[in-house]
Amino acid sequence: MIIASNFKTNHTRKSTLKYLKKLEHFVTQSGSKQDVYIFPPATALDPFSLPPRIKVGVQNAYPVEKGSFTGEIGLEQINEFGLKTILIGHSERRHVMGETQKLCAQKFEYFQEQGFKIVYCLGEPLEIREEGIDSVIDYNHAQLEGIDLSYENLIVAYEPVWAIGTGLTATPQQIEETLTKLRQKIKAPLLYGGSVKANNTKEILEIENCDGILVGTASWDVDNFCQMIEIADNLA
Ligand code: PEP
């Protein structure tokens, strides 16, 4: 299973190091078999030396090596830390920062060429969910425009916008139905994200076509996150 944490705009350099130390200890001691991904803020990046099961990635980057893109980071800055994993298309980038599908696709193409592991996010807002499953699938498919689904280093995270950071989780039935329909088009591992917590991790990970979780809020506390990894380890 893939168990991923998105720190968003949380944690400092110091607290990220402390977090990763505890996580490393847990993963090593427990012999966990999960593939763990951590996306800290850019200011906390470092050439981390971690066990192969723990990968650190960037939450965002501009699709250039370097240049005049104030406030952004590019390939040169990521390469300094030897990182090869990126999150693209997170709903906060799309809906808060106004990132278009065209830009998401440009980022995808650029970092695909660089051989990055890409965790590509998609998900519908509430008004689309309320229209029913056909609208949900059409909306999510539109977020796949310009994305090479045959890319071997792709992971797709289905994250309904209305469930992110709201405490509202999609029901297991909604998740299963959506993932099953997305699976017809997407062969890459499929994650679910949206208010996943330790107390709903098991039922979500047991859903057919769910290959893991992308967790925001509940993952910022390392003990909580380790508990989720442990739940995945204990699945039959
Ligand atoms: C996320 O940021 O990808 C996310 C799913 O956040 P949360 O778990 O807080 O809903």
Short mmCIF file of C-alpha atoms and ligand atoms in Angstrom, two decimals:
data_model
loop_
_atom_site.label_atom_id
_atom_site.label_comp_id
_atom_site.label_asym_id
_atom_site.label_seq_id
_atom_site.Cartn_x
_atom_site.Cartn_y
_atom_site.Cartn_z
CA MET A 1 0.00 0.00 0.00
CA ILE A 2 0.99 3.60 -0.47
CA ILE A 3 0.65 5.80 2.59
CA ALA A 4 1.36 9.45 1.82
CA SER A 5 1.42 12.61 3.90
CA ASN A 6 0.97 16.12 2.58
CA PHE A 7 2.25 18.67 5.11
CA LYS A 8 0.82 21.58 3.06
CA THR A 9 1.89 24.83 4.83
CA ASN A 10 2.69 23.09 8.10
CA HIS A 11 5.90 22.13 9.88
CA THR A 12 9.23 23.92 9.92
CA ARG A 13 12.62 22.64 8.90
CA LYS A 14 13.31 21.68 12.51
CA SER A 15 10.00 19.93 13.11
CA THR A 16 10.20 18.13 9.74
CA LEU A 17 13.56 16.63 10.72
CA LYS A 18 12.15 15.56 14.07
CA TYR A 19 9.12 14.06 12.33
CA LEU A 20 11.23 12.13 9.82
CA LYS A 21 13.50 10.81 12.55
CA LYS A 22 10.51 9.37 14.43
CA LEU A 23 8.99 8.03 11.22
CA GLU A 24 12.23 6.37 10.21
CA HIS A 25 12.53 4.76 13.63
CA PHE A 26 8.96 3.46 13.40
CA VAL A 27 9.30 2.10 9.87
CA THR A 28 12.62 0.42 10.64
CA GLN A 29 11.55 -1.07 13.98
CA SER A 30 8.19 -2.30 12.71
CA GLY A 31 9.60 -3.68 9.46
CA SER A 32 6.71 -1.94 7.72
CA LYS A 33 6.03 -3.05 4.16
CA GLN A 34 4.23 0.15 3.14
CA ASP A 35 5.54 2.65 0.61
CA VAL A 36 5.58 5.89 2.53
CA TYR A 37 5.67 9.33 0.89
CA ILE A 38 6.15 12.63 2.70
CA PHE A 39 5.60 16.03 1.11
CA PRO A 40 7.06 18.70 3.42
CA PRO A 41 7.08 22.42 2.62
CA ALA A 42 9.90 23.52 0.30
CA THR A 43 11.69 25.36 3.11
CA ALA A 44 12.17 22.07 4.97
CA LEU A 45 13.81 20.15 2.11
CA ASP A 46 17.18 18.54 2.66
CA PRO A 47 19.24 15.71 1.15
CA PHE A 48 17.53 13.35 3.58
CA SER A 49 19.08 9.98 4.17
CA LEU A 50 16.11 7.69 4.73
CA PRO A 51 15.29 4.01 4.24
CA PRO A 52 14.15 3.23 0.67
CA ARG A 53 10.54 2.74 1.83
CA ILE A 54 10.30 6.43 2.80
CA LYS A 55 10.35 8.89 -0.08
CA VAL A 56 10.30 12.65 0.27
CA GLY A 57 8.80 14.78 -2.48
CA VAL A 58 7.91 18.37 -3.30
CA GLN A 59 4.34 19.66 -3.04
CA ASN A 60 4.73 21.82 -6.14
CA ALA A 61 7.28 23.15 -8.60
CA TYR A 62 7.31 25.22 -11.75
CA PRO A 63 8.05 23.28 -14.96
CA VAL A 64 11.46 24.84 -15.60
CA GLU A 65 15.04 24.18 -14.64
CA LYS A 66 15.45 27.75 -13.39
CA GLY A 67 14.36 31.24 -14.40
CA SER A 68 12.31 34.27 -13.44
CA PHE A 69 9.30 32.81 -11.67
CA THR A 70 9.13 34.65 -8.38
CA GLY A 71 8.08 32.52 -5.45
CA GLU A 72 8.40 29.23 -7.33
CA ILE A 73 11.03 26.52 -7.26
CA GLY A 74 12.28 24.64 -10.34
CA LEU A 75 14.30 21.58 -11.16
CA GLU A 76 17.63 23.11 -10.11
CA GLN A 77 16.38 23.69 -6.57
CA ILE A 78 14.88 20.20 -6.30
CA ASN A 79 17.99 18.53 -7.70
CA GLU A 80 20.09 20.11 -4.97
CA PHE A 81 18.41 17.70 -2.57
CA GLY A 82 18.38 14.70 -4.90
CA LEU A 83 14.57 14.46 -4.72
CA LYS A 84 12.65 12.70 -7.50
CA THR A 85 9.04 12.84 -6.36
CA ILE A 86 6.42 15.53 -6.94
CA LEU A 87 2.76 16.18 -6.17
CA ILE A 88 0.90 17.73 -9.12
CA GLY A 89 -2.66 19.00 -9.37
CA HIS A 90 -3.55 19.15 -5.68
CA SER A 91 -6.99 20.73 -5.28
CA GLU A 92 -5.55 23.60 -3.23
CA ARG A 93 -3.27 24.47 -6.16
CA ARG A 94 -6.18 24.20 -8.58
CA HIS A 95 -8.89 25.93 -6.55
CA VAL A 96 -7.00 28.28 -4.21
CA MET A 97 -4.04 29.23 -6.44
CA GLY A 98 -6.09 29.01 -9.66
CA GLU A 99 -3.87 26.48 -11.41
CA THR A 100 -5.41 25.45 -14.73
CA GLN A 101 -5.53 21.98 -16.25
CA LYS A 102 -3.17 23.27 -18.92
CA LEU A 103 -0.55 24.19 -16.32
CA CYS A 104 -1.03 20.88 -14.46
CA ALA A 105 -0.46 19.06 -17.76
CA GLN A 106 2.65 21.17 -18.50
CA LYS A 107 4.06 20.33 -15.08
CA PHE A 108 3.25 16.68 -15.63
CA GLU A 109 4.98 16.58 -19.00
CA TYR A 110 8.06 18.37 -17.68
CA PHE A 111 8.55 16.21 -14.60
CA GLN A 112 7.71 13.05 -16.53
CA GLU A 113 10.59 13.89 -18.87
CA GLN A 114 12.79 14.19 -15.80
CA GLY A 115 11.71 10.73 -14.64
CA PHE A 116 10.02 11.90 -11.46
CA LYS A 117 7.56 9.79 -9.50
CA ILE A 118 4.38 11.84 -9.91
CA VAL A 119 1.48 11.77 -7.47
CA TYR A 120 -1.21 13.36 -9.63
CA CYS A 121 -4.32 14.59 -7.81
CA LEU A 122 -7.85 15.02 -9.09
CA GLY A 123 -11.26 15.38 -7.52
CA GLU A 124 -14.62 17.07 -7.89
CA PRO A 125 -16.19 19.94 -5.93
CA LEU A 126 -19.43 19.45 -3.98
CA GLU A 127 -21.77 20.84 -6.64
CA ILE A 128 -20.49 18.22 -9.09
CA ARG A 129 -20.83 15.41 -6.54
CA GLU A 130 -24.43 16.52 -5.98
CA GLU A 131 -25.16 16.09 -9.70
CA GLY A 132 -24.39 12.37 -9.45
CA ILE A 133 -21.74 9.87 -10.41
CA ASP A 134 -21.76 10.54 -14.17
CA SER A 135 -20.90 14.21 -13.59
CA VAL A 136 -18.26 13.19 -11.05
CA ILE A 137 -16.55 10.90 -13.55
CA ASP A 138 -16.78 13.45 -16.39
CA TYR A 139 -15.25 16.11 -14.12
CA ASN A 140 -12.42 13.82 -13.00
CA HIS A 141 -11.76 12.66 -16.56
CA ALA A 142 -11.40 16.30 -17.61
CA GLN A 143 -8.61 16.58 -15.04
CA LEU A 144 -6.78 13.83 -16.91
CA GLU A 145 -6.57 15.92 -20.07
CA GLY A 146 -2.96 16.10 -21.25
CA ILE A 147 -1.83 13.49 -18.70
CA ASP A 148 0.06 10.43 -19.97
CA LEU A 149 -1.68 7.64 -18.08
CA SER A 150 0.80 5.08 -19.36
CA TYR A 151 3.65 6.76 -17.45
CA GLU A 152 5.27 4.07 -15.34
CA ASN A 153 6.07 6.40 -12.42
CA LEU A 154 2.52 7.60 -11.97
CA ILE A 155 0.31 7.41 -8.88
CA VAL A 156 -3.15 8.99 -9.03
CA ALA A 157 -4.84 10.39 -5.93
CA TYR A 158 -8.62 10.78 -6.05
CA GLU A 159 -9.42 13.54 -3.58
CA PRO A 160 -12.93 15.01 -3.62
CA VAL A 161 -12.51 18.73 -2.97
CA TRP A 162 -15.42 18.77 -0.53
CA ALA A 163 -13.68 16.18 1.64
CA ILE A 164 -10.28 17.86 1.87
CA GLY A 165 -9.55 19.46 5.22
CA THR A 166 -13.27 19.60 6.00
CA GLY A 167 -13.65 16.57 8.24
CA LEU A 168 -16.16 15.22 5.69
CA THR A 169 -15.04 11.89 4.28
CA ALA A 170 -16.64 10.34 1.23
CA THR A 171 -18.53 7.19 2.19
CA PRO A 172 -16.89 3.84 1.40
CA GLN A 173 -19.64 3.34 -1.22
CA GLN A 174 -18.86 6.68 -2.89
CA ILE A 175 -15.12 5.95 -2.84
CA GLU A 176 -15.57 2.43 -4.20
CA GLU A 177 -17.92 3.49 -6.98
CA THR A 178 -15.66 6.36 -8.05
CA LEU A 179 -12.42 4.38 -7.90
CA THR A 180 -13.98 1.49 -9.81
CA LYS A 181 -15.04 3.83 -12.60
CA LEU A 182 -11.69 5.63 -12.62
CA ARG A 183 -9.93 2.26 -12.76
CA GLN A 184 -11.39 1.64 -16.21
CA LYS A 185 -9.13 4.41 -17.49
CA ILE A 186 -6.30 4.47 -14.95
CA LYS A 187 -4.05 1.47 -14.48
CA ALA A 188 -1.65 3.30 -12.12
CA PRO A 189 -2.04 2.88 -8.33
CA LEU A 190 -5.09 4.79 -7.08
CA LEU A 191 -5.10 6.57 -3.73
CA TYR A 192 -7.99 8.10 -1.85
CA GLY A 193 -7.57 11.38 0.01
CA GLY A 194 -10.00 13.56 1.94
CA SER A 195 -10.17 13.67 5.73
CA VAL A 196 -8.61 10.24 6.19
CA LYS A 197 -7.90 9.60 9.86
CA ALA A 198 -6.65 6.67 11.90
CA ASN A 199 -10.24 5.68 12.66
CA ASN A 200 -11.31 5.34 9.02
CA THR A 201 -8.00 4.17 7.51
CA LYS A 202 -8.84 0.48 7.69
CA GLU A 203 -12.21 0.70 5.95
CA ILE A 204 -10.77 2.94 3.23
CA LEU A 205 -7.74 0.72 2.60
CA GLU A 206 -10.05 -2.28 2.30
CA ILE A 207 -11.98 -0.72 -0.59
CA GLU A 208 -11.52 -2.44 -3.92
CA ASN A 209 -9.23 -0.54 -6.29
CA CYS A 210 -7.85 1.57 -3.43
CA ASP A 211 -4.07 1.21 -3.38
CA GLY A 212 -3.41 3.65 -0.56
CA ILE A 213 -4.18 7.00 1.02
CA LEU A 214 -3.01 10.58 0.74
CA VAL A 215 -3.43 12.26 4.11
CA GLY A 216 -3.28 15.92 5.08
CA THR A 217 -4.43 17.09 8.52
CA ALA A 218 -4.34 13.75 10.33
CA SER A 219 -0.79 13.06 9.17
CA TRP A 220 0.82 16.17 10.61
CA ASP A 221 1.20 14.41 13.95
CA VAL A 222 3.82 11.73 13.39
CA ASP A 223 2.33 9.31 15.94
CA ASN A 224 -1.03 9.49 14.17
CA PHE A 225 0.61 8.91 10.81
CA CYS A 226 2.60 5.94 12.14
CA GLN A 227 -0.67 4.53 13.46
CA MET A 228 -2.08 4.66 9.92
CA ILE A 229 0.99 2.86 8.57
CA GLU A 230 0.54 0.23 11.27
CA ILE A 231 -3.12 -0.22 10.29
CA ALA A 232 -2.02 -0.85 6.71
CA ASP A 233 0.59 -3.33 7.94
CA ASN A 234 -2.08 -5.19 9.90
CA LEU A 235 -4.45 -5.62 6.97
CA ALA A 236 -4.98 -9.22 5.99
C1 PEP B 1 -4.73 16.51 1.21
O1 PEP B 1 -4.20 17.58 1.45
O2 PEP B 1 -4.38 15.89 0.20
C2 PEP B 1 -5.77 15.99 2.11
C3 PEP B 1 -6.39 14.89 1.77
O3 PEP B 1 -6.04 16.72 3.24
P1 PEP B 1 -6.94 16.25 4.48
O4 PEP B 1 -6.51 14.87 4.88
O5 PEP B 1 -6.69 17.26 5.54
O6 PEP B 1 -8.37 16.24 4.02
#
